[in-house]
């Protein structure tokens, strides 16, 4: 005797769903296998019994007359809702909501925007007495601030932070500045900061997040620190930086004469000049290529006044 | 179910043009289907009747919304399923089930004859077993099985009406049959 088919095949046979090729094969098998034949007939008998029983119940519980009576009493077919195309169902409402939101946003008074981070930042001295890492720097020299190293600044500097639009701010005083996580960071800072131009800017000063906006802000690192103006007055040349719109806050009083020369920051010699005269002496002892003549500062332009720097001697 | 001379869609069109009596033909064709579907999912025969009625009345009211691409039977079952969900939600607040379907099936089968020849008694006992066994099946198995056995629908049509994959329908019917077969064998061994 051939092997008996799977139960599912027998069930499919009982349901009359086998295709013709299998149907003949199973029918032949059932003629020779009493077990499978009894299985199939048992299923069919149960199905018939169940069908008859449910039909009996159905016959007794039909509601066709009730249905038609209810319909006849109120033969109203509701109109089909108009099926709007996709752009009417989804796009138009979305557009309307978008316009409403846009209008709402535009009606909100504009708040000052702050840069979270900046793409790049550079600084330059605003007078000839300013030092970077203890060395005097030429006022026209622009230093990019990188994430790899910090600089000790002392003096009056202009910072330009670039994001979507540049932001310019002024720093007066002493600070260690670095560019950390794309945020200008001032440590051990004893400084005054003033936003000169552009949007507000987020910076870190002495470990605290500061949102720099218009108006001068003072920071002190410790009680021993001297004020920015004092620091500048002892070291710097007589440079009056007084843009018209910030005259009250940015005037610098210079008490000593300007240095006769400016040492390039790359010069490794004598990183801590005590005064302008010492700086000049030290620089004159080195090679000519690291010393700029005093006249070199004459063509440097103050970014606030557009006037030449270095004429305060 | 297009073995009829006039197709479902033609009947629908006639009803929509105002010849509402043609709707009775649609009721005639599908009342047992909706009844079987609900029978597999409800315990209250009165509720089965009410939802069958509501299903057809609602179908009539919304006939203009019927998508002719769909099977009419499938559309009816969808309406029925939604009404069933509503009914169950209400039942959650107001449980008042009376006539259990199983009891009705058994009591109605007793009414088939007053005479009690041995053959009828055996059949009745067998029917009682089947009804009890089906009652123990899960709804998911019970519904396609009843549509197959009571309405004699092909697997494919059941799949379309219940909106299930064909293989799922087959598997559920086979599983239901397997469970019934085991119970039958257990009963036969005991007796």
Short mmCIF file of C-alpha atoms in Angstrom, two decimals:
data_model
loop_
_atom_site.label_atom_id
_atom_site.label_comp_id
_atom_site.label_asym_id
_atom_site.label_seq_id
_atom_site.Cartn_x
_atom_site.Cartn_y
_atom_site.Cartn_z
CA UNK A 1 0.00 0.00 0.00
CA UNK A 2 1.24 3.45 -0.87
CA UNK A 3 2.11 5.82 1.94
CA UNK A 4 -0.96 7.68 3.27
CA UNK A 5 -1.27 11.34 2.31
CA UNK A 6 -0.85 14.14 4.83
CA UNK A 7 -3.89 15.06 6.94
CA UNK A 8 -4.05 18.47 5.25
CA UNK A 9 -4.34 16.78 1.87
CA UNK A 10 -7.24 14.70 3.12
CA UNK A 11 -8.89 17.81 4.57
CA UNK A 12 -8.42 19.65 1.29
CA UNK A 13 -9.93 16.63 -0.48
CA UNK A 14 -12.94 16.65 1.87
CA UNK A 15 -13.39 20.37 1.15
CA UNK A 16 -13.31 19.68 -2.60
CA UNK A 17 -10.34 22.00 -3.09
CA UNK A 18 -7.78 19.58 -4.54
CA UNK A 19 -6.72 20.12 -8.11
CA UNK A 20 -7.55 17.46 -10.66
CA UNK A 21 -4.18 15.72 -10.69
CA UNK A 22 -4.15 15.22 -6.91
CA UNK A 23 -7.86 14.50 -6.79
CA UNK A 24 -7.57 11.33 -8.88
CA UNK A 25 -4.57 10.16 -6.89
CA UNK A 26 -6.26 10.61 -3.50
CA UNK A 27 -9.52 9.13 -4.74
CA UNK A 28 -7.57 6.04 -5.83
CA UNK A 29 -5.82 5.86 -2.47
CA UNK A 30 -9.08 6.07 -0.56
CA UNK A 31 -10.36 3.02 -2.41
CA UNK A 32 -7.51 0.97 -0.99
CA UNK A 33 -6.96 2.58 2.44
CA UNK A 34 -9.78 2.16 4.94
CA UNK A 35 -8.12 4.38 7.54
CA UNK A 36 -7.94 7.39 5.22
CA UNK A 37 -11.40 6.67 3.80
CA UNK A 38 -12.83 6.59 7.35
CA UNK A 39 -11.02 9.87 8.10
CA UNK A 40 -12.52 11.60 5.10
CA UNK A 41 -15.99 10.21 5.61
CA UNK A 42 -15.86 11.18 9.29
CA UNK A 43 -15.02 14.77 8.33
CA UNK A 44 -17.77 14.88 5.74
CA UNK A 45 -20.34 13.46 8.17
CA UNK A 46 -19.40 16.00 10.82
CA UNK A 47 -19.53 18.82 8.26
CA UNK A 48 -22.97 17.71 7.09
CA UNK A 49 -24.23 17.40 10.63
CA UNK A 50 -22.97 20.84 11.53
CA UNK A 51 -24.32 22.37 8.33
CA UNK A 52 -27.75 20.87 8.89
CA UNK A 53 -27.82 21.98 12.52
CA UNK A 54 -26.82 25.56 11.72
CA UNK A 55 -29.28 25.63 8.82
CA UNK A 56 -32.02 24.62 11.24
CA UNK A 57 -31.11 27.46 13.56
CA UNK A 58 -30.77 29.90 10.69
CA UNK A 59 -34.18 28.99 9.34
CA UNK A 60 -35.73 29.69 12.71
CA UNK A 61 -33.89 32.95 13.20
CA UNK A 62 -34.07 34.57 9.81
CA UNK A 63 -34.65 38.29 9.74
CA UNK A 64 -35.12 38.88 6.02
CA UNK A 65 -38.68 40.12 6.46
CA UNK A 66 -37.69 42.42 9.26
CA UNK A 67 -34.92 43.84 7.08
CA UNK A 68 -37.16 44.52 4.11
CA UNK A 69 -39.92 45.98 6.28
CA UNK A 70 -37.48 48.41 7.83
CA UNK A 71 -36.16 49.38 4.42
CA UNK A 72 -39.62 49.81 2.94
CA UNK A 73 -40.63 52.01 5.84
CA UNK A 74 -37.78 54.36 5.08
CA UNK A 75 -36.38 53.66 1.60
CA UNK A 76 -33.69 56.31 1.74
CA UNK A 77 -30.24 55.61 0.41
CA UNK A 78 -27.74 58.17 1.61
CA UNK A 79 -25.73 59.98 -1.01
CA UNK A 80 -22.19 58.74 -1.35
CA UNK A 81 -19.65 61.12 0.10
CA UNK A 82 -17.65 62.83 -2.61
CA UNK A 83 -14.24 61.28 -2.80
CA UNK A 84 -11.82 64.13 -2.97
CA UNK A 85 -8.53 63.58 -4.74
CA UNK A 86 -5.37 63.20 -2.69
CA UNK A 87 -4.26 66.78 -3.14
CA UNK A 88 -7.59 68.03 -1.82
CA UNK A 89 -7.77 65.62 1.08
CA UNK A 90 -4.14 65.87 2.25
CA UNK A 91 -2.16 68.55 0.48
CA UNK A 92 -4.56 71.45 0.79
CA UNK A 93 -5.20 71.04 4.52
CA UNK A 94 -1.46 70.56 5.08
CA UNK A 95 -0.72 73.70 3.10
CA UNK A 96 -3.34 75.65 5.03
CA UNK A 97 -1.93 74.51 8.36
CA UNK A 98 1.57 75.39 7.17
CA UNK A 99 0.50 78.90 6.18
CA UNK A 100 -1.23 79.43 9.51
CA UNK A 101 1.87 78.31 11.39
CA UNK A 102 4.06 80.52 9.24
CA UNK A 103 1.84 83.52 9.89
CA UNK A 104 1.89 82.76 13.61
CA UNK A 105 5.68 82.54 13.61
CA UNK A 106 5.98 85.79 11.71
CA UNK A 107 3.73 87.53 14.22
CA UNK A 108 5.93 86.53 17.14
CA UNK A 109 8.30 89.40 17.96
CA UNK A 110 11.73 88.55 16.68
CA UNK A 111 14.04 87.49 19.43
CA UNK A 112 17.72 87.85 19.24
CA UNK A 113 19.25 84.82 17.65
CA UNK A 114 22.23 83.19 19.16
CA UNK A 115 24.76 81.04 17.47
CA UNK A 116 25.11 77.75 19.27
CA UNK A 117 28.44 77.08 17.67
CA UNK A 118 30.57 78.81 15.10
CA UNK A 119 32.42 77.46 12.11
CA UNK A 120 35.60 79.40 12.67
CA UNK A 121 36.89 82.24 14.75
CA UNK A 122 39.84 84.55 14.44
CA UNK A 123 41.18 87.47 16.38
CA UNK A 124 43.50 90.37 15.92
CA UNK A 125 44.91 93.04 18.17
CA UNK A 126 43.36 96.45 18.11
CA UNK A 127 46.48 98.23 19.25
CA UNK A 128 50.20 97.71 19.16
CA UNK A 129 50.64 96.89 22.81
CA UNK A 130 48.52 93.77 22.85
CA UNK A 131 50.30 90.49 23.45
CA UNK A 132 49.54 86.93 22.43
CA UNK A 133 51.21 84.30 24.53
CA UNK A 134 53.25 87.06 26.05
CA UNK A 135 54.50 88.52 22.78
CA UNK A 136 53.49 91.78 21.22
CA UNK A 137 51.71 91.39 17.94
CA UNK A 138 51.14 93.58 15.00
CA UNK A 139 47.64 94.96 14.88
CA UNK A 140 47.07 93.81 11.32
CA UNK A 141 47.91 90.23 12.01
CA UNK A 142 44.96 87.89 12.09
CA UNK A 143 45.19 84.77 14.24
CA UNK A 144 42.87 81.88 13.60
CA UNK A 145 41.73 80.27 16.83
CA UNK A 146 41.98 76.52 16.57
CA UNK A 147 40.79 73.72 18.77
CA UNK A 148 44.32 72.35 19.13
CA UNK A 149 45.84 75.10 21.23
CA UNK A 150 44.95 77.88 23.60
CA UNK A 151 46.37 81.39 23.57
CA UNK A 152 47.00 83.80 26.36
CA UNK A 153 45.76 87.18 25.28
CA UNK A 154 46.44 90.45 26.95
CA UNK A 155 45.16 93.66 25.55
CA UNK A 156 42.52 94.85 23.21
CA UNK A 157 41.38 92.37 20.57
CA UNK A 158 38.75 92.06 17.96
CA UNK A 159 37.27 88.61 17.44
CA UNK A 160 35.45 87.60 14.29
CA UNK A 161 33.30 84.50 14.61
CA UNK A 162 31.93 83.05 11.41
CA UNK A 163 28.73 81.11 11.19
CA UNK A 164 26.07 82.06 8.69
CA UNK A 165 27.00 85.70 9.09
CA UNK A 166 30.08 86.98 10.89
CA UNK A 167 29.83 88.23 14.42
CA UNK A 168 32.41 90.67 15.68
CA UNK A 169 33.09 91.30 19.33
CA UNK A 170 35.76 93.04 21.25
CA UNK A 171 37.74 91.69 24.16
CA UNK A 172 39.72 93.88 26.48
CA UNK A 173 41.78 92.39 29.26
CA UNK A 174 43.56 89.14 30.02
CA UNK A 175 42.30 85.68 29.13
CA UNK A 176 43.31 82.27 27.92
CA UNK A 177 41.24 81.73 24.84
CA UNK A 178 40.58 78.56 22.92
CA UNK A 179 38.11 77.15 20.46
CA UNK A 180 36.54 74.21 22.23
CA UNK A 181 33.71 72.17 20.72
CA UNK A 182 33.19 74.93 18.20
CA UNK A 183 32.51 77.41 20.99
CA UNK A 184 34.86 80.33 21.72
CA UNK A 185 36.07 79.70 25.26
CA UNK A 186 37.69 82.21 27.59
CA UNK A 187 39.35 80.92 30.74
CA UNK A 188 41.00 82.70 33.63
CA UNK A 189 39.36 85.66 32.04
CA UNK A 190 39.52 89.13 33.46
CA UNK A 191 37.94 90.85 30.56
CA UNK A 192 35.33 93.09 29.15
CA UNK A 193 33.43 91.86 26.14
CA UNK A 194 31.39 93.90 23.77
CA UNK A 195 29.41 92.76 20.77
CA UNK A 196 30.32 95.10 17.96
CA UNK A 197 28.58 93.72 14.97
CA UNK A 198 26.39 90.83 13.90
CA UNK A 199 24.14 88.42 15.73
CA UNK A 200 24.53 87.33 19.32
CA UNK A 201 26.96 84.62 20.11
CA UNK A 202 27.23 81.84 22.65
CA UNK A 203 30.58 81.64 24.32
CA UNK A 204 32.11 80.16 27.46
CA UNK A 205 33.70 82.48 30.00
CA UNK A 206 35.34 81.09 33.12
CA UNK A 207 33.42 77.84 32.77
CA UNK A 208 30.03 79.44 32.30
CA UNK A 209 27.95 79.65 29.21
CA UNK A 210 27.38 83.23 28.17
CA UNK A 211 25.14 84.55 25.47
CA UNK A 212 26.96 87.56 24.26
CA UNK A 213 24.68 90.30 23.07
CA UNK A 214 24.87 94.03 22.62
CA UNK A 215 26.27 95.87 25.59
CA UNK A 216 29.50 95.45 27.39
CA UNK A 217 29.91 92.62 29.86
CA UNK A 218 32.63 92.38 32.49
CA UNK A 219 34.16 89.17 33.71
CA UNK A 220 36.59 88.73 36.54
CA UNK A 221 38.53 85.56 37.08
CA UNK A 222 39.76 86.28 40.62
CA UNK A 223 40.05 89.12 43.13
CA UNK A 224 43.74 89.57 42.28
CA UNK A 225 43.05 90.24 38.67
CA UNK A 226 43.41 93.76 37.55
CA UNK A 227 40.91 95.47 35.34
CA UNK A 228 41.26 95.41 31.62
CA UNK A 229 41.82 99.11 31.36
CA UNK A 230 44.63 98.98 33.94
CA UNK A 231 46.34 96.20 32.10
CA UNK A 232 46.13 97.94 28.85
CA UNK A 233 47.30 101.24 30.24
CA UNK A 234 50.54 99.81 31.59
CA UNK A 235 51.55 98.01 28.45
CA UNK A 236 49.95 99.65 25.53
CA UNK A 237 50.67 102.49 23.31
CA UNK A 238 48.47 105.53 23.14
CA UNK A 239 45.69 104.34 20.91
CA UNK A 240 42.26 105.79 21.33
CA UNK A 241 39.67 103.39 20.03
CA UNK A 242 36.39 105.15 20.17
CA UNK A 243 33.80 104.22 17.65
CA UNK A 244 31.00 106.69 17.75
CA UNK A 245 28.39 104.20 18.97
CA UNK A 246 30.44 102.88 21.86
CA UNK A 247 32.43 105.90 22.94
CA UNK A 248 31.33 105.67 26.54
CA UNK A 249 32.52 102.13 27.03
CA UNK A 250 35.55 101.58 24.90
CA UNK A 251 37.80 104.56 25.44
CA UNK A 252 41.26 103.44 26.44
CA UNK A 253 43.60 105.71 28.33
CA UNK A 254 47.21 105.16 27.45
CA UNK A 255 49.79 106.28 29.96
CA UNK A 256 53.03 105.18 28.36
CA UNK A 257 54.44 105.82 24.93
CA UNK A 258 54.00 103.27 22.25
CA UNK A 259 56.64 100.68 21.53
CA UNK A 260 58.98 101.41 18.74
CA UNK A 261 58.63 98.02 17.16
CA UNK A 262 56.31 95.03 17.15
CA UNK A 263 57.60 91.49 17.52
CA UNK A 264 56.12 88.86 15.28
CA UNK A 265 54.36 86.15 17.27
CA UNK A 266 56.49 83.44 15.69
CA UNK A 267 59.63 84.78 17.29
CA UNK A 268 60.69 82.28 19.93
CA UNK A 269 62.91 84.68 21.78
CA UNK A 270 61.83 86.32 25.01
CA UNK A 271 58.20 85.54 25.30
CA UNK A 272 57.55 87.88 28.20
CA UNK A 273 58.64 91.40 27.51
CA UNK A 274 58.23 93.61 30.52
CA UNK A 275 57.54 96.74 28.56
CA UNK A 276 57.45 98.23 25.14
CA UNK A 277 60.99 99.49 25.37
CA UNK A 278 62.27 96.10 26.42
CA UNK A 279 60.40 94.55 23.57
CA UNK A 280 62.03 96.93 21.17
CA UNK A 281 65.46 96.21 22.58
CA UNK A 282 64.95 92.50 22.40
CA UNK A 283 63.63 92.62 18.92
CA UNK A 284 66.44 94.80 17.65
CA UNK A 285 68.94 92.18 18.87
CA UNK A 286 67.40 89.52 16.68
CA UNK A 287 67.35 89.06 12.98
CA UNK A 288 65.84 91.78 10.86
CA UNK A 289 63.18 89.51 9.46
CA UNK A 290 61.44 89.23 12.79
CA UNK A 291 61.36 92.89 13.51
CA UNK A 292 59.01 95.29 11.86
CA UNK A 293 59.84 98.96 11.75
CA UNK A 294 57.68 101.21 13.79
CA UNK A 295 56.28 102.73 10.66
CA UNK A 296 54.68 99.40 9.84
CA UNK A 297 51.81 100.12 12.23
CA UNK A 298 50.86 103.28 10.40
CA UNK A 299 48.97 101.52 7.63
CA UNK A 300 46.98 99.32 9.97
CA UNK A 301 43.37 100.32 10.08
CA UNK A 302 41.25 100.29 13.18
CA UNK A 303 38.17 98.26 12.24
CA UNK A 304 35.95 100.48 14.37
CA UNK A 305 37.00 103.85 13.04
CA UNK A 306 38.50 102.88 9.70
CA UNK A 307 41.42 105.13 10.71
CA UNK A 308 45.09 104.15 10.80
CA UNK A 309 46.35 102.72 14.03
CA UNK A 310 49.62 103.58 15.75
CA UNK A 311 49.46 107.35 15.67
CA UNK A 312 49.10 107.81 19.36
CA UNK A 313 52.72 108.30 20.21
CA UNK B 1 -20.74 33.77 -5.35
CA UNK B 2 -21.44 34.87 -8.85
CA UNK B 3 -23.31 31.74 -9.73
CA UNK B 4 -26.51 33.78 -9.93
CA UNK B 5 -28.11 34.91 -13.15
CA UNK B 6 -28.12 38.52 -12.07
CA UNK B 7 -24.86 39.68 -10.57
CA UNK B 8 -24.62 41.49 -7.27
CA UNK B 9 -23.56 44.69 -9.01
CA UNK B 10 -26.58 44.64 -11.29
CA UNK B 11 -28.82 44.22 -8.26
CA UNK B 12 -27.11 47.08 -6.52
CA UNK B 13 -27.61 49.31 -9.56
CA UNK B 14 -31.30 48.42 -9.71
CA UNK B 15 -31.74 49.24 -6.03
CA UNK B 16 -29.92 52.53 -6.52
CA UNK B 17 -32.30 53.46 -9.32
CA UNK B 18 -35.21 53.09 -6.91
CA UNK B 19 -36.19 49.46 -7.36
CA UNK B 20 -35.64 48.66 -3.72
CA UNK B 21 -37.35 45.26 -3.82
CA UNK B 22 -34.26 43.91 -5.59
CA UNK B 23 -32.47 44.36 -2.30
CA UNK B 24 -34.38 41.35 -0.95
CA UNK B 25 -32.44 39.22 -3.45
CA UNK B 26 -29.20 40.44 -1.94
CA UNK B 27 -30.57 39.61 1.51
CA UNK B 28 -31.51 36.16 0.25
CA UNK B 29 -28.01 35.57 -1.07
CA UNK B 30 -26.04 36.72 1.92
CA UNK B 31 -28.16 36.51 5.05
CA UNK B 32 -26.82 33.07 5.94
CA UNK B 33 -23.25 34.22 5.38
CA UNK B 34 -23.66 37.16 7.77
CA UNK B 35 -25.56 34.93 10.18
CA UNK B 36 -22.77 32.30 10.18
CA UNK B 37 -20.14 34.97 10.62
CA UNK B 38 -21.91 36.42 13.64
CA UNK B 39 -22.77 32.98 14.98
CA UNK B 40 -19.05 32.27 15.18
CA UNK B 41 -18.46 35.43 17.18
CA UNK B 42 -21.43 35.98 19.46
CA UNK B 43 -23.01 34.10 22.30
CA UNK B 44 -26.37 35.77 22.19
CA UNK B 45 -28.69 34.58 19.40
CA UNK B 46 -30.89 37.65 19.81
CA UNK B 47 -27.86 39.83 19.26
CA UNK B 48 -26.98 37.80 16.19
CA UNK B 49 -30.41 38.50 14.75
CA UNK B 50 -30.22 42.21 15.56
CA UNK B 51 -26.81 42.65 14.00
CA UNK B 52 -27.79 40.71 10.88
CA UNK B 53 -30.70 43.08 10.49
CA UNK B 54 -28.62 46.16 11.21
CA UNK B 55 -25.97 44.99 8.77
CA UNK B 56 -28.36 44.82 5.84
CA UNK B 57 -30.20 48.00 6.72
CA UNK B 58 -26.91 49.85 7.01
CA UNK B 59 -25.74 48.34 3.73
CA UNK B 60 -28.92 49.61 2.08
CA UNK B 61 -28.54 53.10 3.52
CA UNK B 62 -24.95 53.32 2.33
CA UNK B 63 -25.37 51.43 -0.90
CA UNK B 64 -24.29 54.50 -2.87
CA UNK B 65 -20.90 54.23 -1.17
CA UNK B 66 -20.39 50.60 -2.13
CA UNK B 67 -17.25 50.14 -4.18
CA UNK B 68 -18.16 47.85 -7.07
CA UNK B 69 -14.56 46.61 -7.19
CA UNK B 70 -15.10 44.85 -3.87
CA UNK B 71 -17.05 41.68 -3.25
CA UNK B 72 -20.48 42.48 -1.90
CA UNK B 73 -20.13 39.66 0.65
CA UNK B 74 -16.85 41.12 1.90
CA UNK B 75 -18.43 44.56 2.23
CA UNK B 76 -21.31 43.10 4.25
CA UNK B 77 -18.93 41.25 6.57
CA UNK B 78 -16.97 44.46 7.10
CA UNK B 79 -20.16 46.28 8.09
CA UNK B 80 -21.10 43.37 10.31
CA UNK B 81 -17.68 43.37 11.98
CA UNK B 82 -17.93 47.09 12.72
CA UNK B 83 -21.40 46.71 14.21
CA UNK B 84 -20.09 43.80 16.26
CA UNK B 85 -17.29 45.95 17.63
CA UNK B 86 -19.81 48.66 18.56
CA UNK B 87 -22.03 46.06 20.16
CA UNK B 88 -19.18 44.66 22.23
CA UNK B 89 -18.22 48.12 23.34
CA UNK B 90 -21.76 48.69 24.55
CA UNK B 91 -21.87 45.23 26.12
CA UNK B 92 -18.88 46.26 28.18
CA UNK B 93 -21.19 48.72 29.89
CA UNK B 94 -24.38 46.71 29.79
CA UNK B 95 -23.94 42.96 29.79
CA UNK B 96 -27.29 41.32 29.17
CA UNK B 97 -26.56 38.17 27.25
CA UNK B 98 -29.44 35.70 27.35
CA UNK B 99 -29.72 32.87 24.87
CA UNK B 100 -26.31 31.34 24.34
CA UNK B 101 -25.76 30.32 20.75
CA UNK B 102 -24.63 26.87 21.81
CA UNK B 103 -27.84 26.32 23.75
CA UNK B 104 -29.91 27.52 20.81
CA UNK B 105 -28.08 25.25 18.40
CA UNK B 106 -28.69 22.27 20.66
CA UNK B 107 -32.30 23.08 21.53
CA UNK B 108 -33.23 23.90 17.94
CA UNK B 109 -31.80 20.63 16.73
CA UNK B 110 -34.09 18.83 19.19
CA UNK B 111 -37.04 20.30 17.36
CA UNK B 112 -36.22 18.53 14.11
CA UNK B 113 -38.48 15.64 15.03
CA UNK B 114 -40.51 14.32 17.88
CA UNK B 115 -39.74 10.76 17.04
CA UNK B 116 -36.58 9.37 18.67
CA UNK B 117 -35.31 6.52 16.59
CA UNK B 118 -31.80 5.41 17.66
CA UNK B 119 -30.20 6.95 14.58
CA UNK B 120 -31.58 10.39 15.37
CA UNK B 121 -30.43 10.14 18.97
CA UNK B 122 -26.91 9.24 17.86
CA UNK B 123 -26.83 12.11 15.36
CA UNK B 124 -28.11 14.54 17.94
CA UNK B 125 -25.45 13.47 20.41
CA UNK B 126 -22.81 13.81 17.75
CA UNK B 127 -24.10 17.28 16.86
CA UNK B 128 -23.98 18.27 20.53
CA UNK B 129 -20.34 17.20 20.67
CA UNK B 130 -19.47 19.14 17.53
CA UNK B 131 -21.18 22.30 18.76
CA UNK B 132 -19.38 22.08 22.09
CA UNK B 133 -16.06 21.45 20.36
CA UNK B 134 -16.56 24.39 18.01
CA UNK B 135 -17.47 26.54 20.98
CA UNK B 136 -14.05 25.74 22.45
CA UNK B 137 -12.24 26.88 19.30
CA UNK B 138 -10.86 30.39 19.18
CA UNK B 139 -12.77 32.92 17.08
CA UNK B 140 -9.95 33.06 14.57
CA UNK B 141 -10.33 29.36 13.85
CA UNK B 142 -14.09 29.19 14.25
CA UNK B 143 -15.02 31.87 11.71
CA UNK B 144 -13.28 30.52 8.57
CA UNK B 145 -14.24 26.98 9.56
CA UNK B 146 -17.95 27.84 9.82
CA UNK B 147 -17.87 29.84 6.58
CA UNK B 148 -16.31 26.81 4.92
CA UNK B 149 -18.65 24.19 6.38
CA UNK B 150 -21.96 26.04 6.72
CA UNK B 151 -21.74 28.27 3.67
CA UNK B 152 -19.59 25.89 1.63
CA UNK B 153 -17.40 28.72 0.45
CA UNK B 154 -14.11 28.01 -1.29
CA UNK B 155 -10.92 28.91 0.60
CA UNK B 156 -10.18 31.76 -1.79
CA UNK B 157 -13.56 33.39 -1.27
CA UNK B 158 -13.27 33.11 2.50
CA UNK B 159 -9.87 34.79 2.25
CA UNK B 160 -11.40 37.65 0.26
CA UNK B 161 -14.37 38.05 2.57
CA UNK B 162 -12.29 38.01 5.74
CA UNK B 163 -9.51 39.99 4.10
CA UNK B 164 -6.91 37.39 5.03
CA UNK B 165 -4.16 35.70 3.01
CA UNK B 166 -5.27 32.45 1.38
CA UNK B 167 -2.68 30.39 3.21
CA UNK B 168 -3.78 31.83 6.56
CA UNK B 169 -7.34 30.78 5.85
CA UNK B 170 -6.22 27.28 4.87
CA UNK B 171 -4.06 26.94 7.97
CA UNK B 172 -6.87 28.04 10.25
CA UNK B 173 -9.36 25.64 8.70
CA UNK B 174 -6.85 22.77 8.91
CA UNK B 175 -6.09 23.64 12.51
CA UNK B 176 -9.79 23.74 13.39
CA UNK B 177 -10.30 20.38 11.73
CA UNK B 178 -7.27 18.98 13.53
CA UNK B 179 -8.59 20.08 16.92
CA UNK B 180 -12.05 18.64 16.16
CA UNK B 181 -10.47 15.39 14.99
CA UNK B 182 -8.49 15.00 18.21
CA UNK B 183 -11.56 15.64 20.30
CA UNK B 184 -13.54 13.16 18.24
CA UNK B 185 -10.91 10.47 18.71
CA UNK B 186 -10.80 11.13 22.44
CA UNK B 187 -14.58 10.83 22.59
CA UNK B 188 -14.59 7.61 20.56
CA UNK B 189 -11.95 6.08 22.84
CA UNK B 190 -14.01 7.01 25.89
CA UNK B 191 -17.18 5.60 24.47
#
